[in-house]
């Protein structure tokens, strides 16, 4: 649009005219909302900006959106009137009640076939509920994960839309042009029905928790066991970022470790060691329990943050509780141990992603979704916080076998874990010996050993459950038939009662 057209459009807005000129509206002008609007504008879309505080719209148009084609709305009625049909409205507001409140205000203003998109971090159950409610009213509802933070929103996020499939043709061009591009492929595609988009985003965030905890444990070991300086650690992470661990989080970790405060000290050393969280990692862990999937690494990463928040209590405990004598536990060659840490991190990362995709597969089965797992890996390949070269290998694994039940069974990942296994075990053993907590490394290895075990001691647990609660068990010789034993009976019968499964 030329300058003359911009001035004409600006004139119409100032004088209250409500011609249908906007391709999409965005409600919510926090940084994410603002950056998505500017991103959409850059790709040729006329965007109508609205915020419940009108002054914020005015300031945005006068500053960040100055000299763009972005228009503003002084009310929801004004916003709706400026939208082309079918109307496309994207909510970038706080998850929860705020979303429901805006939906309630929008419904009387919309027509059948109009589209509401929730781009916040909503719980997938809420998205499914809203999708069903809106379908009854003829509104096409979409719940879309948006990942990449402020920079991603501005220059290319990873987008994970799901909901009413009829909405996709109307938003596809906008979404696939503003998202990140990886090897000329858009990091956005239709995920699935109802709450599938927000579920995939939730798992993404859970994996993000795991990646961050794994990197933090590697940092802890290099700092307190090997004794590397922050500059040496930064160089190490930079070196790792040129190999199989190439990723956004590894890259920024190197940058963080290099950053010095005004007094020349590494700034990271001055930050309180109490990690915050906004809930999506917890949601992933709860969902894993609901679906009966052993997503142990993400859960352990959430608990590690919980433990870190007990800082004052930990300080008191450190003066009372004794650990091992670290002076007697040498690590040998420092460079060799750094390489072992790298391998432990890589193997643990593989387990984390394997667990995440296990949860996606189980949820798809339970909810009736048709998820494209290779496509999801591609969506995460660029733009998002967990973006990495590693995800290309996940895409390749599912391209080779779309029915792959676990990433660990893919040839590439199997061989990678086999190569890392000895170093992985050595790092965890040394951590235990020295008294350095590595909950994510350790639970990843425990899962790996449990997953590859032909036999586990759950037979004893089943016997215990039957002994105290008559919960029954199956015999190896007759699977599918559940039996109960009177364990304290004088006759010691094998199965006093049988039950059909």
One Martini backbone bead per residue (centre of mass of N, CA, C, O) as a GRO file, in nm:
protein
  501
    1UNK     BB    1   0.095   0.037   0.024
    2UNK     BB    2   0.078   0.354  -0.024
    3UNK     BB    3   0.087   0.666   0.104
    4UNK     BB    4  -0.193   0.755   0.010
    5UNK     BB    5  -0.343   0.511   0.123
    6UNK     BB    6  -0.258   0.551   0.414
    7UNK     BB    7  -0.389   0.829   0.450
    8UNK     BB    8  -0.674   0.741   0.379
    9UNK     BB    9  -0.700   0.529   0.603
   10UNK     BB   10  -0.642   0.721   0.837
   11UNK     BB   11  -0.883   0.906   0.785
   12UNK     BB   12  -1.106   0.695   0.829
   13UNK     BB   13  -1.035   0.632   1.121
   14UNK     BB   14  -1.057   0.922   1.243
   15UNK     BB   15  -1.374   0.940   1.118
   16UNK     BB   16  -1.521   0.650   1.184
   17UNK     BB   17  -1.492   0.460   0.967
   18UNK     BB   18  -1.612   0.104   0.862
   19UNK     BB   19  -1.445  -0.041   0.664
   20UNK     BB   20  -1.356  -0.348   0.507
   21UNK     BB   21  -0.991  -0.381   0.550
   22UNK     BB   22  -0.924  -0.612   0.739
   23UNK     BB   23  -0.777  -0.930   0.772
   24UNK     BB   24  -0.700  -0.888   1.086
   25UNK     BB   25  -0.728  -0.933   1.438
   26UNK     BB   26  -0.575  -0.803   1.746
   27UNK     BB   27  -0.593  -0.898   2.087
   28UNK     BB   28  -0.346  -0.757   2.250
   29UNK     BB   29  -0.064  -0.528   2.360
   30UNK     BB   30   0.155  -0.686   2.415
   31UNK     BB   31   0.445  -0.781   2.291
   32UNK     BB   32   0.339  -1.022   2.129
   33UNK     BB   33   0.109  -0.875   1.985
   34UNK     BB   34   0.271  -0.653   1.852
   35UNK     BB   35   0.471  -0.838   1.692
   36UNK     BB   36   0.259  -0.986   1.524
   37UNK     BB   37   0.148  -0.740   1.382
   38UNK     BB   38   0.415  -0.652   1.245
   39UNK     BB   39   0.455  -0.917   1.096
   40UNK     BB   40   0.194  -0.909   0.931
   41UNK     BB   41   0.254  -0.640   0.795
   42UNK     BB   42   0.518  -0.727   0.647
   43UNK     BB   43   0.315  -0.954   0.485
   44UNK     BB   44   0.053  -0.771   0.376
   45UNK     BB   45  -0.126  -0.707   0.625
   46UNK     BB   46  -0.423  -0.591   0.757
   47UNK     BB   47  -0.428  -0.467   1.090
   48UNK     BB   48  -0.629  -0.484   1.382
   49UNK     BB   49  -0.606  -0.305   1.680
   50UNK     BB   50  -0.671  -0.424   2.024
   51UNK     BB   51  -0.762  -0.282   2.348
   52UNK     BB   52  -0.907  -0.235   2.653
   53UNK     BB   53  -0.695   0.000   2.632
   54UNK     BB   54  -0.705   0.261   2.419
   55UNK     BB   55  -0.429   0.404   2.471
   56UNK     BB   56  -0.255   0.167   2.364
   57UNK     BB   57  -0.333   0.197   2.071
   58UNK     BB   58  -0.236   0.483   2.023
   59UNK     BB   59   0.063   0.437   2.101
   60UNK     BB   60   0.119   0.216   1.894
   61UNK     BB   61   0.055   0.389   1.636
   62UNK     BB   62   0.269   0.625   1.718
   63UNK     BB   63   0.510   0.412   1.731
   64UNK     BB   64   0.559   0.104   1.644
   65UNK     BB   65   0.322   0.155   1.396
   66UNK     BB   66   0.459   0.357   1.244
   67UNK     BB   67   0.433   0.351   0.903
   68UNK     BB   68   0.193   0.160   0.877
   69UNK     BB   69  -0.110  -0.047   0.813
   70UNK     BB   70  -0.206  -0.018   1.085
   71UNK     BB   71  -0.503  -0.039   1.272
   72UNK     BB   72  -0.760   0.084   1.479
   73UNK     BB   73  -0.967   0.030   1.779
   74UNK     BB   74  -1.215   0.154   2.017
   75UNK     BB   75  -1.381  -0.117   1.969
   76UNK     BB   76  -1.528  -0.412   1.902
   77UNK     BB   77  -1.725  -0.301   1.696
   78UNK     BB   78  -1.515  -0.152   1.528
   79UNK     BB   79  -1.340  -0.398   1.462
   80UNK     BB   80  -1.552  -0.578   1.319
   81UNK     BB   81  -1.627  -0.365   1.096
   82UNK     BB   82  -1.314  -0.380   0.967
   83UNK     BB   83  -1.368  -0.672   0.874
   84UNK     BB   84  -1.329  -0.920   0.683
   85UNK     BB   85  -1.480  -1.187   0.520
   86UNK     BB   86  -1.406  -1.379   0.728
   87UNK     BB   87  -1.355  -1.322   1.044
   88UNK     BB   88  -1.032  -1.249   1.203
   89UNK     BB   89  -0.948  -1.338   1.548
   90UNK     BB   90  -0.678  -1.263   1.775
   91UNK     BB   91  -0.581  -1.385   2.087
   92UNK     BB   92  -0.349  -1.196   2.322
   93UNK     BB   93  -0.415  -1.331   2.615
   94UNK     BB   94  -0.475  -1.440   2.906
   95UNK     BB   95  -0.521  -1.723   3.033
   96UNK     BB   96  -0.861  -1.807   3.071
   97UNK     BB   97  -1.098  -1.585   3.155
   98UNK     BB   98  -1.022  -1.377   2.936
   99UNK     BB   99  -1.106  -1.548   2.697
  100UNK     BB  100  -1.406  -1.587   2.774
  101UNK     BB  101  -1.477  -1.289   2.786
  102UNK     BB  102  -1.421  -1.220   2.486
  103UNK     BB  103  -1.608  -1.423   2.362
  104UNK     BB  104  -1.868  -1.308   2.489
  105UNK     BB  105  -1.836  -1.024   2.341
  106UNK     BB  106  -1.816  -1.131   2.037
  107UNK     BB  107  -2.061  -1.308   1.958
  108UNK     BB  108  -2.280  -1.076   1.894
  109UNK     BB  109  -2.079  -0.970   1.639
  110UNK     BB  110  -2.097  -1.237   1.489
  111UNK     BB  111  -2.075  -1.477   1.230
  112UNK     BB  112  -2.108  -1.726   1.042
  113UNK     BB  113  -1.762  -1.836   0.997
  114UNK     BB  114  -1.614  -1.710   1.197
  115UNK     BB  115  -1.286  -1.637   1.359
  116UNK     BB  116  -1.122  -1.775   1.648
  117UNK     BB  117  -0.798  -1.704   1.799
  118UNK     BB  118  -0.583  -1.869   2.030
  119UNK     BB  119  -0.241  -1.752   2.124
  120UNK     BB  120  -0.218  -1.873   2.391
  121UNK     BB  121  -0.155  -2.066   2.701
  122UNK     BB  122  -0.372  -2.283   2.686
  123UNK     BB  123  -0.556  -2.526   2.785
  124UNK     BB  124  -0.669  -2.791   2.607
  125UNK     BB  125  -0.945  -2.825   2.746
  126UNK     BB  126  -1.046  -2.538   2.688
  127UNK     BB  127  -1.028  -2.556   2.379
  128UNK     BB  128  -1.225  -2.786   2.342
  129UNK     BB  129  -1.467  -2.649   2.470
  130UNK     BB  130  -1.474  -2.398   2.285
  131UNK     BB  131  -1.498  -2.544   2.017
  132UNK     BB  132  -1.776  -2.673   2.078
  133UNK     BB  133  -1.932  -2.416   2.146
  134UNK     BB  134  -1.878  -2.267   1.873
  135UNK     BB  135  -2.000  -2.473   1.678
  136UNK     BB  136  -2.298  -2.429   1.775
  137UNK     BB  137  -2.262  -2.107   1.667
  138UNK     BB  138  -2.073  -2.107   1.390
  139UNK     BB  139  -1.784  -2.095   1.507
  140UNK     BB  140  -1.440  -2.084   1.435
  141UNK     BB  141  -1.204  -2.258   1.631
  142UNK     BB  142  -0.867  -2.167   1.751
  143UNK     BB  143  -0.572  -2.330   1.883
  144UNK     BB  144  -0.250  -2.165   1.918
  145UNK     BB  145   0.064  -2.213   1.916
  146UNK     BB  146   0.331  -1.989   2.041
  147UNK     BB  147   0.676  -1.975   1.948
  148UNK     BB  148   0.979  -1.755   2.043
  149UNK     BB  149   0.887  -1.514   2.159
  150UNK     BB  150   0.941  -1.194   2.080
  151UNK     BB  151   1.122  -1.246   1.832
  152UNK     BB  152   0.944  -1.455   1.695
  153UNK     BB  153   0.691  -1.280   1.661
  154UNK     BB  154   0.840  -1.068   1.475
  155UNK     BB  155   1.023  -1.289   1.267
  156UNK     BB  156   0.937  -1.604   1.349
  157UNK     BB  157   0.743  -1.839   1.449
  158UNK     BB  158   0.601  -2.107   1.602
  159UNK     BB  159   0.310  -2.278   1.473
  160UNK     BB  160   0.010  -2.452   1.643
  161UNK     BB  161  -0.269  -2.534   1.489
  162UNK     BB  162  -0.605  -2.592   1.622
  163UNK     BB  163  -0.941  -2.739   1.553
  164UNK     BB  164  -1.125  -2.607   1.311
  165UNK     BB  165  -1.066  -2.702   0.989
  166UNK     BB  166  -1.231  -2.470   0.835
  167UNK     BB  167  -1.017  -2.240   0.916
  168UNK     BB  168  -0.747  -2.295   0.766
  169UNK     BB  169  -0.785  -2.163   0.477
  170UNK     BB  170  -0.813  -1.861   0.622
  171UNK     BB  171  -0.505  -1.879   0.782
  172UNK     BB  172  -0.265  -2.007   0.631
  173UNK     BB  173  -0.120  -1.770   0.487
  174UNK     BB  174  -0.056  -1.606   0.734
  175UNK     BB  175   0.095  -1.821   0.905
  176UNK     BB  176   0.307  -1.922   0.672
  177UNK     BB  177   0.443  -1.625   0.649
  178UNK     BB  178   0.513  -1.549   0.964
  179UNK     BB  179   0.676  -1.780   1.003
  180UNK     BB  180   0.912  -1.982   1.024
  181UNK     BB  181   1.192  -2.094   0.825
  182UNK     BB  182   1.294  -2.429   0.703
  183UNK     BB  183   1.419  -2.501   0.424
  184UNK     BB  184   1.145  -2.355   0.302
  185UNK     BB  185   0.980  -2.442   0.549
  186UNK     BB  186   0.713  -2.412   0.741
  187UNK     BB  187   0.662  -2.359   1.102
  188UNK     BB  188   0.362  -2.459   0.992
  189UNK     BB  189   0.068  -2.655   1.076
  190UNK     BB  190  -0.176  -2.860   1.093
  191UNK     BB  191  -0.253  -3.056   1.371
  192UNK     BB  192  -0.572  -3.059   1.483
  193UNK     BB  193  -0.815  -3.118   1.686
  194UNK     BB  194  -0.912  -2.892   1.890
  195UNK     BB  195  -0.655  -2.918   2.144
  196UNK     BB  196  -0.391  -2.997   1.981
  197UNK     BB  197  -0.222  -2.736   1.963
  198UNK     BB  198  -0.195  -2.692   2.277
  199UNK     BB  199  -0.072  -2.966   2.338
  200UNK     BB  200   0.185  -2.936   2.171
  201UNK     BB  201   0.280  -2.682   2.320
  202UNK     BB  202   0.301  -2.812   2.597
  203UNK     BB  203   0.519  -3.019   2.520
  204UNK     BB  204   0.724  -2.820   2.430
  205UNK     BB  205   0.754  -2.685   2.712
  206UNK     BB  206   0.841  -2.940   2.858
  207UNK     BB  207   1.099  -2.986   2.693
  208UNK     BB  208   1.221  -2.718   2.772
  209UNK     BB  209   1.260  -2.786   3.066
  210UNK     BB  210   1.452  -3.024   3.013
  211UNK     BB  211   1.676  -2.875   2.859
  212UNK     BB  212   1.743  -2.669   3.083
  213UNK     BB  213   1.820  -2.876   3.302
  214UNK     BB  214   2.046  -3.020   3.150
  215UNK     BB  215   2.223  -2.769   3.113
  216UNK     BB  216   2.248  -2.702   3.416
  217UNK     BB  217   2.396  -2.967   3.490
  218UNK     BB  218   2.640  -2.924   3.312
  219UNK     BB  219   2.726  -2.661   3.446
  220UNK     BB  220   2.760  -2.770   3.733
  221UNK     BB  221   2.986  -2.975   3.664
  222UNK     BB  222   3.191  -2.776   3.535
  223UNK     BB  223   3.210  -2.586   3.784
  224UNK     BB  224   3.218  -2.798   4.055
  225UNK     BB  225   3.407  -3.035   3.937
  226UNK     BB  226   3.617  -2.911   3.726
  227UNK     BB  227   3.655  -2.578   3.736
  228UNK     BB  228   3.547  -2.390   3.533
  229UNK     BB  229   3.520  -2.118   3.373
  230UNK     BB  230   3.301  -1.912   3.216
  231UNK     BB  231   3.464  -1.895   2.959
  232UNK     BB  232   3.509  -2.199   2.920
  233UNK     BB  233   3.209  -2.270   2.910
  234UNK     BB  234   3.132  -2.095   2.671
  235UNK     BB  235   3.323  -2.240   2.473
  236UNK     BB  236   3.194  -2.516   2.504
  237UNK     BB  237   2.907  -2.446   2.406
  238UNK     BB  238   2.997  -2.341   2.131
  239UNK     BB  239   3.113  -2.609   2.039
  240UNK     BB  240   2.851  -2.775   2.069
  241UNK     BB  241   2.690  -2.587   1.858
  242UNK     BB  242   2.860  -2.743   1.610
  243UNK     BB  243   2.686  -2.994   1.662
  244UNK     BB  244   2.436  -3.204   1.779
  245UNK     BB  245   2.360  -2.950   1.991
  246UNK     BB  246   2.239  -2.761   1.803
  247UNK     BB  247   2.098  -2.464   1.960
  248UNK     BB  248   1.942  -2.212   2.117
  249UNK     BB  249   2.010  -2.286   2.420
  250UNK     BB  250   2.312  -2.322   2.380
  251UNK     BB  251   2.372  -2.044   2.264
  252UNK     BB  252   2.264  -1.869   2.507
  253UNK     BB  253   2.446  -1.992   2.721
  254UNK     BB  254   2.709  -1.879   2.614
  255UNK     BB  255   2.622  -1.581   2.634
  256UNK     BB  256   2.565  -1.574   2.938
  257UNK     BB  257   2.857  -1.664   3.036
  258UNK     BB  258   2.992  -1.397   2.901
  259UNK     BB  259   2.836  -1.207   3.072
  260UNK     BB  260   2.912  -0.889   3.216
  261UNK     BB  261   2.936  -0.688   3.454
  262UNK     BB  262   3.055  -0.384   3.552
  263UNK     BB  263   3.277  -0.552   3.743
  264UNK     BB  264   3.347  -0.828   3.555
  265UNK     BB  265   3.134  -1.017   3.640
  266UNK     BB  266   2.939  -1.271   3.609
  267UNK     BB  267   2.603  -1.235   3.610
  268UNK     BB  268   2.501  -1.527   3.681
  269UNK     BB  269   2.632  -1.525   3.979
  270UNK     BB  270   2.394  -1.300   4.078
  271UNK     BB  271   2.171  -1.504   4.054
  272UNK     BB  272   1.910  -1.640   4.184
  273UNK     BB  273   1.861  -1.993   4.278
  274UNK     BB  274   1.535  -1.948   4.165
  275UNK     BB  275   1.301  -2.102   3.983
  276UNK     BB  276   1.064  -2.039   3.760
  277UNK     BB  277   0.702  -2.070   3.667
  278UNK     BB  278   0.389  -2.105   3.449
  279UNK     BB  279   0.285  -2.442   3.408
  280UNK     BB  280   0.348  -2.622   3.147
  281UNK     BB  281   0.520  -2.839   3.280
  282UNK     BB  282   0.304  -2.933   3.478
  283UNK     BB  283   0.094  -3.010   3.266
  284UNK     BB  284   0.263  -3.233   3.138
  285UNK     BB  285   0.290  -3.412   3.389
  286UNK     BB  286  -0.013  -3.450   3.438
  287UNK     BB  287  -0.079  -3.567   3.160
  288UNK     BB  288   0.102  -3.814   3.187
  289UNK     BB  289  -0.059  -3.935   3.420
  290UNK     BB  290  -0.335  -3.947   3.278
  291UNK     BB  291  -0.196  -4.136   3.034
  292UNK     BB  292   0.040  -4.326   3.146
  293UNK     BB  293   0.319  -4.166   3.102
  294UNK     BB  294   0.685  -4.175   3.135
  295UNK     BB  295   0.758  -3.839   3.189
  296UNK     BB  296   1.024  -3.795   3.383
  297UNK     BB  297   1.201  -3.551   3.297
  298UNK     BB  298   0.996  -3.326   3.312
  299UNK     BB  299   0.908  -3.374   3.601
  300UNK     BB  300   1.193  -3.337   3.725
  301UNK     BB  301   1.224  -3.042   3.626
  302UNK     BB  302   0.998  -2.930   3.796
  303UNK     BB  303   1.109  -3.025   4.074
  304UNK     BB  304   1.376  -2.868   4.055
  305UNK     BB  305   1.239  -2.592   4.076
  306UNK     BB  306   1.105  -2.640   4.347
  307UNK     BB  307   1.370  -2.686   4.503
  308UNK     BB  308   1.501  -2.409   4.436
  309UNK     BB  309   1.275  -2.239   4.595
  310UNK     BB  310   1.416  -2.357   4.874
  311UNK     BB  311   1.659  -2.172   4.959
  312UNK     BB  312   1.659  -2.121   5.267
  313UNK     BB  313   1.642  -2.421   5.341
  314UNK     BB  314   1.905  -2.506   5.196
  315UNK     BB  315   2.096  -2.331   5.360
  316UNK     BB  316   2.041  -2.470   5.629
  317UNK     BB  317   2.106  -2.764   5.536
  318UNK     BB  318   2.411  -2.714   5.455
  319UNK     BB  319   2.491  -2.692   5.776
  320UNK     BB  320   2.388  -3.006   5.848
  321UNK     BB  321   2.428  -3.168   5.587
  322UNK     BB  322   2.620  -3.436   5.479
  323UNK     BB  323   2.861  -3.518   5.247
  324UNK     BB  324   3.097  -3.596   5.056
  325UNK     BB  325   3.438  -3.623   4.986
  326UNK     BB  326   3.563  -3.443   4.722
  327UNK     BB  327   3.881  -3.473   4.743
  328UNK     BB  328   3.859  -3.806   4.666
  329UNK     BB  329   3.724  -3.727   4.364
  330UNK     BB  330   3.846  -3.777   4.084
  331UNK     BB  331   3.836  -3.714   3.706
  332UNK     BB  332   4.083  -3.652   3.564
  333UNK     BB  333   4.054  -3.557   3.261
  334UNK     BB  334   3.890  -3.276   3.172
  335UNK     BB  335   3.825  -3.314   2.869
  336UNK     BB  336   3.701  -3.595   2.901
  337UNK     BB  337   3.468  -3.505   3.093
  338UNK     BB  338   3.336  -3.305   2.906
  339UNK     BB  339   3.262  -3.520   2.693
  340UNK     BB  340   3.082  -3.685   2.883
  341UNK     BB  341   2.876  -3.463   2.929
  342UNK     BB  342   2.786  -3.433   2.639
  343UNK     BB  343   2.679  -3.725   2.613
  344UNK     BB  344   2.477  -3.710   2.845
  345UNK     BB  345   2.309  -3.483   2.723
  346UNK     BB  346   2.232  -3.621   2.456
  347UNK     BB  347   2.096  -3.877   2.569
  348UNK     BB  348   1.886  -3.727   2.746
  349UNK     BB  349   1.752  -3.573   2.515
  350UNK     BB  350   1.643  -3.816   2.366
  351UNK     BB  351   1.459  -3.910   2.595
  352UNK     BB  352   1.284  -3.658   2.619
  353UNK     BB  353   1.164  -3.674   2.330
  354UNK     BB  354   1.055  -3.957   2.348
  355UNK     BB  355   0.853  -3.891   2.571
  356UNK     BB  356   0.695  -3.666   2.429
  357UNK     BB  357   0.599  -3.853   2.187
  358UNK     BB  358   0.450  -4.053   2.361
  359UNK     BB  359   0.235  -3.852   2.458
  360UNK     BB  360   0.125  -3.773   2.183
  361UNK     BB  361   0.033  -4.057   2.097
  362UNK     BB  362  -0.163  -4.112   2.334
  363UNK     BB  363  -0.345  -3.866   2.297
  364UNK     BB  364  -0.433  -3.931   2.009
  365UNK     BB  365  -0.571  -4.195   2.085
  366UNK     BB  366  -0.770  -4.078   2.308
  367UNK     BB  367  -0.882  -3.820   2.115
  368UNK     BB  368  -0.865  -3.874   1.793
  369UNK     BB  369  -0.603  -3.787   1.669
  370UNK     BB  370  -0.403  -3.671   1.372
  371UNK     BB  371  -0.077  -3.687   1.397
  372UNK     BB  372   0.224  -3.524   1.274
  373UNK     BB  373   0.533  -3.589   1.385
  374UNK     BB  374   0.719  -3.476   1.167
  375UNK     BB  375   0.571  -3.201   1.153
  376UNK     BB  376   0.627  -3.117   1.443
  377UNK     BB  377   0.933  -3.114   1.421
  378UNK     BB  378   0.932  -2.894   1.204
  379UNK     BB  379   0.792  -2.672   1.372
  380UNK     BB  380   1.049  -2.689   1.583
  381UNK     BB  381   1.303  -2.621   1.394
  382UNK     BB  382   1.179  -2.322   1.407
  383UNK     BB  383   1.136  -2.025   1.623
  384UNK     BB  384   1.170  -2.183   1.876
  385UNK     BB  385   1.317  -2.268   2.176
  386UNK     BB  386   1.384  -2.585   2.072
  387UNK     BB  387   1.553  -2.525   1.846
  388UNK     BB  388   1.709  -2.770   1.620
  389UNK     BB  389   1.887  -3.005   1.447
  390UNK     BB  390   1.769  -3.259   1.590
  391UNK     BB  391   1.475  -3.239   1.464
  392UNK     BB  392   1.549  -3.352   1.185
  393UNK     BB  393   1.584  -3.647   1.288
  394UNK     BB  394   1.291  -3.684   1.376
  395UNK     BB  395   1.163  -3.641   1.104
  396UNK     BB  396   1.313  -3.878   0.968
  397UNK     BB  397   1.202  -4.105   1.146
  398UNK     BB  398   0.894  -4.057   1.065
  399UNK     BB  399   0.935  -4.083   0.759
  400UNK     BB  400   1.030  -4.382   0.774
  401UNK     BB  401   0.821  -4.423   1.049
  402UNK     BB  402   0.503  -4.331   1.132
  403UNK     BB  403   0.477  -4.585   1.362
  404UNK     BB  404   0.670  -4.500   1.566
  405UNK     BB  405   0.686  -4.564   1.915
  406UNK     BB  406   1.009  -4.492   1.947
  407UNK     BB  407   1.299  -4.319   1.911
  408UNK     BB  408   1.493  -4.544   2.028
  409UNK     BB  409   1.420  -4.742   1.766
  410UNK     BB  410   1.583  -4.578   1.598
  411UNK     BB  411   1.879  -4.605   1.451
  412UNK     BB  412   2.006  -4.331   1.518
  413UNK     BB  413   1.932  -4.319   1.827
  414UNK     BB  414   2.041  -4.586   1.913
  415UNK     BB  415   2.339  -4.531   1.832
  416UNK     BB  416   2.377  -4.276   2.001
  417UNK     BB  417   2.331  -4.409   2.279
  418UNK     BB  418   2.545  -4.624   2.259
  419UNK     BB  419   2.782  -4.417   2.236
  420UNK     BB  420   2.700  -4.263   2.524
  421UNK     BB  421   2.662  -4.463   2.764
  422UNK     BB  422   2.930  -4.472   2.923
  423UNK     BB  423   2.945  -4.167   2.985
  424UNK     BB  424   2.672  -4.137   3.122
  425UNK     BB  425   2.734  -4.330   3.359
  426UNK     BB  426   2.991  -4.186   3.461
  427UNK     BB  427   2.864  -3.914   3.536
  428UNK     BB  428   2.655  -4.018   3.739
  429UNK     BB  429   2.847  -4.166   3.927
  430UNK     BB  430   3.019  -3.916   3.998
  431UNK     BB  431   2.789  -3.744   4.110
  432UNK     BB  432   2.721  -3.933   4.343
  433UNK     BB  433   3.003  -3.944   4.472
  434UNK     BB  434   3.016  -3.617   4.512
  435UNK     BB  435   2.712  -3.472   4.537
  436UNK     BB  436   2.571  -3.407   4.256
  437UNK     BB  437   2.287  -3.306   4.119
  438UNK     BB  438   2.114  -3.523   3.848
  439UNK     BB  439   1.799  -3.568   3.778
  440UNK     BB  440   1.782  -3.577   3.462
  441UNK     BB  441   2.005  -3.771   3.393
  442UNK     BB  442   1.905  -4.004   3.582
  443UNK     BB  443   1.612  -4.045   3.473
  444UNK     BB  444   1.692  -4.109   3.185
  445UNK     BB  445   1.850  -4.368   3.249
  446UNK     BB  446   1.622  -4.516   3.399
  447UNK     BB  447   1.437  -4.529   3.158
  448UNK     BB  448   1.620  -4.680   2.965
  449UNK     BB  449   1.650  -4.933   3.147
  450UNK     BB  450   1.344  -4.989   3.164
  451UNK     BB  451   1.275  -5.006   2.855
  452UNK     BB  452   1.502  -5.246   2.805
  453UNK     BB  453   1.348  -5.433   2.998
  454UNK     BB  454   1.216  -5.746   3.008
  455UNK     BB  455   1.231  -5.723   3.328
  456UNK     BB  456   1.029  -5.635   3.608
  457UNK     BB  457   0.926  -5.585   3.959
  458UNK     BB  458   0.599  -5.579   3.921
  459UNK     BB  459   0.516  -5.856   4.034
  460UNK     BB  460   0.543  -5.775   4.332
  461UNK     BB  461   0.340  -5.543   4.329
  462UNK     BB  462   0.097  -5.719   4.251
  463UNK     BB  463   0.110  -5.899   4.501
  464UNK     BB  464   0.073  -5.676   4.709
  465UNK     BB  465  -0.201  -5.572   4.606
  466UNK     BB  466  -0.344  -5.844   4.651
  467UNK     BB  467  -0.289  -5.885   4.951
  468UNK     BB  468  -0.420  -5.592   5.060
  469UNK     BB  469  -0.663  -5.553   4.802
  470UNK     BB  470  -0.758  -5.754   4.582
  471UNK     BB  471  -0.647  -5.661   4.270
  472UNK     BB  472  -0.501  -5.862   4.122
  473UNK     BB  473  -0.364  -6.087   3.862
  474UNK     BB  474  -0.134  -6.210   3.623
  475UNK     BB  475  -0.036  -6.481   3.444
  476UNK     BB  476   0.196  -6.585   3.225
  477UNK     BB  477   0.016  -6.844   3.133
  478UNK     BB  478  -0.263  -6.628   3.153
  479UNK     BB  479  -0.330  -6.384   2.982
  480UNK     BB  480  -0.622  -6.179   3.076
  481UNK     BB  481  -0.638  -6.327   3.352
  482UNK     BB  482  -0.772  -6.255   3.668
  483UNK     BB  483  -0.632  -6.307   3.995
  484UNK     BB  484  -0.681  -6.439   4.334
  485UNK     BB  485  -0.513  -6.459   4.650
  486UNK     BB  486  -0.489  -6.633   4.960
  487UNK     BB  487  -0.206  -6.554   5.128
  488UNK     BB  488  -0.310  -6.662   5.435
  489UNK     BB  489  -0.374  -6.937   5.363
  490UNK     BB  490  -0.319  -7.265   5.443
  491UNK     BB  491  -0.313  -7.381   5.141
  492UNK     BB  492  -0.182  -7.188   4.927
  493UNK     BB  493  -0.331  -7.092   4.691
  494UNK     BB  494  -0.300  -6.960   4.381
  495UNK     BB  495  -0.632  -6.943   4.297
  496UNK     BB  496  -0.931  -6.864   4.433
  497UNK     BB  497  -0.988  -6.637   4.209
  498UNK     BB  498  -1.151  -6.539   3.907
  499UNK     BB  499  -1.106  -6.290   3.636
  500UNK     BB  500  -1.214  -6.109   3.390
  501UNK     BB  501  -1.081  -5.852   3.190
   0.00000   0.00000   0.00000
